[in-house]
mmCIF file of C-alpha atoms in Angstrom:
data_model
loop_
_atom_site.group_PDB
_atom_site.id
_atom_site.type_symbol
_atom_site.label_atom_id
_atom_site.label_comp_id
_atom_site.label_asym_id
_atom_site.label_seq_id
_atom_site.Cartn_x
_atom_site.Cartn_y
_atom_site.Cartn_z
ATOM 1 C CA MET A 1 20.556 -86.604 -13.732
ATOM 2 C CA TYR A 2 21.793 -85.323 -17.028
ATOM 3 C CA LYS A 3 25.154 -85.231 -18.783
ATOM 4 C CA ALA A 4 26.497 -81.821 -19.727
ATOM 5 C CA VAL A 5 27.697 -82.017 -23.316
ATOM 6 C CA TYR A 6 29.758 -78.824 -23.434
ATOM 7 C CA LEU A 7 29.757 -75.232 -22.275
ATOM 8 C CA SER A 8 29.776 -72.328 -24.744
ATOM 9 C CA PRO A 9 31.128 -69.032 -23.528
ATOM 10 C CA MET A 10 29.165 -65.942 -24.506
ATOM 11 C CA ILE A 11 31.670 -63.110 -24.820
ATOM 12 C CA PRO A 12 30.533 -59.472 -24.954
ATOM 13 C CA SER A 13 32.543 -57.417 -27.466
ATOM 14 C CA TYR A 14 32.745 -53.791 -28.560
ATOM 15 C CA ASN A 15 33.750 -54.959 -32.070
ATOM 16 C CA ILE A 16 32.267 -58.338 -33.004
ATOM 17 C CA PRO A 17 33.950 -58.688 -36.439
ATOM 18 C CA GLU A 18 37.420 -58.068 -34.959
ATOM 19 C CA THR A 19 36.823 -60.377 -32.006
ATOM 20 C CA SER A 20 35.571 -63.064 -34.412
ATOM 21 C CA LEU A 21 38.705 -62.682 -36.549
ATOM 22 C CA PHE A 22 40.813 -63.355 -33.453
ATOM 23 C CA PHE A 23 39.228 -66.814 -33.086
ATOM 24 C CA ILE A 24 39.059 -67.507 -36.832
ATOM 25 C CA GLU A 25 42.648 -66.524 -37.686
ATOM 26 C CA LEU A 26 44.464 -67.739 -34.568
ATOM 27 C CA PHE A 27 42.446 -70.754 -33.461
ATOM 28 C CA SER A 28 40.820 -71.903 -36.752
ATOM 29 C CA PHE A 29 37.222 -71.492 -35.610
ATOM 30 C CA THR A 30 34.646 -71.450 -38.422
ATOM 31 C CA PRO A 31 31.922 -68.800 -38.489
ATOM 32 C CA PHE A 32 28.348 -70.050 -38.495
ATOM 33 C CA LEU A 33 26.832 -66.613 -37.927
ATOM 34 C CA ASN A 34 29.066 -63.557 -38.013
ATOM 35 C CA ASP A 35 27.702 -60.024 -38.265
ATOM 36 C CA ASP A 36 28.072 -56.727 -36.421
ATOM 37 C CA ASN A 37 25.605 -57.729 -33.671
ATOM 38 C CA TYR A 38 26.182 -61.425 -33.001
ATOM 39 C CA ALA A 39 28.542 -64.241 -33.952
ATOM 40 C CA VAL A 40 28.605 -67.984 -33.418
ATOM 41 C CA LEU A 41 31.867 -69.771 -34.183
ATOM 42 C CA PHE A 42 32.601 -73.514 -34.193
ATOM 43 C CA LYS A 43 35.745 -75.650 -33.816
ATOM 44 C CA ASP A 44 35.470 -79.417 -33.510
ATOM 45 C CA HIS A 45 32.652 -79.937 -30.962
ATOM 46 C CA LEU A 46 33.036 -76.472 -29.383
ATOM 47 C CA SER A 47 31.245 -73.197 -29.957
ATOM 48 C CA ILE A 48 31.798 -69.591 -28.929
ATOM 49 C CA HIS A 49 29.112 -66.916 -29.023
ATOM 50 C CA ILE A 50 30.141 -63.272 -29.334
ATOM 51 C CA LEU A 51 27.527 -60.646 -28.581
ATOM 52 C CA LYS A 52 27.348 -56.871 -28.818
ATOM 53 C CA ALA A 53 28.481 -55.248 -25.587
ATOM 54 C CA GLY A 54 26.642 -52.365 -24.015
ATOM 55 C CA THR A 55 28.433 -49.228 -22.896
ATOM 56 C CA ASP A 56 30.344 -51.154 -20.244
ATOM 57 C CA ILE A 57 31.178 -54.808 -19.859
ATOM 58 C CA GLY A 58 32.540 -56.694 -16.909
ATOM 59 C CA GLU A 59 35.534 -58.966 -16.924
ATOM 60 C CA MET A 60 35.202 -62.560 -18.047
ATOM 61 C CA GLU A 61 37.506 -65.584 -18.203
ATOM 62 C CA PHE A 62 37.355 -68.976 -19.847
ATOM 63 C CA TYR A 63 39.612 -71.972 -20.271
ATOM 64 C CA LEU A 64 40.300 -73.776 -23.542
ATOM 65 C CA GLU A 65 42.041 -77.125 -23.095
ATOM 66 C CA VAL A 66 44.020 -78.251 -26.142
ATOM 67 C CA ASP A 67 46.517 -80.844 -27.210
ATOM 68 C CA LYS A 68 49.917 -79.739 -28.582
ATOM 69 C CA LEU A 69 49.901 -76.422 -26.726
ATOM 70 C CA ASP A 70 53.469 -75.494 -27.631
ATOM 71 C CA LYS A 71 52.844 -76.150 -31.335
ATOM 72 C CA LEU A 72 49.721 -73.980 -31.180
ATOM 73 C CA TRP A 73 51.691 -71.196 -29.466
ATOM 74 C CA GLU A 74 54.417 -71.346 -32.131
ATOM 75 C CA SER A 75 51.797 -71.060 -34.870
ATOM 76 C CA ILE A 76 50.093 -67.974 -33.388
ATOM 77 C CA LYS A 77 52.711 -66.024 -31.415
ATOM 78 C CA ASP A 78 53.786 -63.845 -34.360
ATOM 79 C CA LYS A 79 50.143 -62.913 -35.003
ATOM 80 C CA LEU A 80 49.707 -61.466 -31.520
ATOM 81 C CA THR A 81 50.849 -57.955 -32.448
ATOM 82 C CA ASP A 82 49.165 -55.447 -30.109
ATOM 83 C CA ILE A 83 47.456 -58.295 -28.231
ATOM 84 C CA LYS A 84 48.406 -58.781 -24.597
ATOM 85 C CA ALA A 85 49.585 -62.376 -24.052
ATOM 86 C CA ARG A 86 51.671 -64.431 -21.664
ATOM 87 C CA PRO A 87 53.814 -67.140 -23.320
ATOM 88 C CA PRO A 88 53.548 -70.805 -22.244
ATOM 89 C CA PHE A 89 54.523 -71.695 -18.698
ATOM 90 C CA ASP A 90 53.974 -74.630 -16.327
ATOM 91 C CA ARG A 91 51.450 -74.358 -13.488
ATOM 92 C CA GLU A 92 51.706 -75.976 -10.065
ATOM 93 C CA TYR A 93 48.422 -77.817 -10.696
ATOM 94 C CA GLY A 94 49.839 -79.852 -13.579
ATOM 95 C CA MET A 95 48.892 -77.735 -16.579
ATOM 96 C CA ARG A 96 51.003 -75.920 -19.155
ATOM 97 C CA GLU A 97 49.255 -72.693 -20.196
ATOM 98 C CA PHE A 98 49.389 -69.459 -22.110
ATOM 99 C CA HIS A 99 47.077 -66.508 -21.526
ATOM 100 C CA ILE A 100 45.631 -63.986 -23.985
ATOM 101 C CA ILE A 101 43.395 -60.938 -23.558
ATOM 102 C CA ILE A 102 40.777 -61.267 -26.326
ATOM 103 C CA PRO A 103 40.669 -58.107 -28.486
ATOM 104 C CA HIS A 104 37.853 -55.573 -27.935
ATOM 105 C CA THR A 105 36.673 -57.374 -24.790
ATOM 106 C CA LYS A 106 37.532 -57.627 -21.121
ATOM 107 C CA THR A 107 38.046 -61.385 -21.454
ATOM 108 C CA LEU A 108 41.059 -63.410 -20.374
ATOM 109 C CA MET A 109 41.477 -66.638 -22.331
ATOM 110 C CA PHE A 110 43.431 -69.412 -20.642
ATOM 111 C CA VAL A 111 44.763 -72.049 -23.063
ATOM 112 C CA GLY A 112 46.073 -75.166 -21.349
ATOM 113 C CA GLN A 113 47.233 -78.732 -21.692
ATOM 114 C CA PRO A 114 47.993 -81.329 -19.023
ATOM 115 C CA ILE A 115 51.778 -81.475 -18.627
ATOM 116 C CA LYS A 116 51.848 -85.288 -18.696
ATOM 117 C CA SER A 117 50.415 -85.478 -22.224
ATOM 118 C CA GLN A 118 52.508 -82.900 -24.084
ATOM 119 C CA ASP A 119 53.856 -83.812 -27.521
#
């Protein structure tokens, strides 16, 4: 068998620079490659790939688990102008989450933290 190291979402976007800015400005990802046709962003041991969407893209979802969820929310909530988001709430399966629709995509981003380890 093998050990999966991590999973990188590949998000189709109608506007790669704006979608990249979302991750750079709100979640402190660092661009490795970032142009109008493709972007690769890194944060800690994670990566996100953003690719040029065709004329139509389907819906996509991914989950980012973090520590200090409420502190992260407080640091980004005022930057979410014109971005659809659901503020933090507790889930029945033991996670505290907030949800954001990523700009210029049809992607729902779940951001969560186990309730037992909140700071």
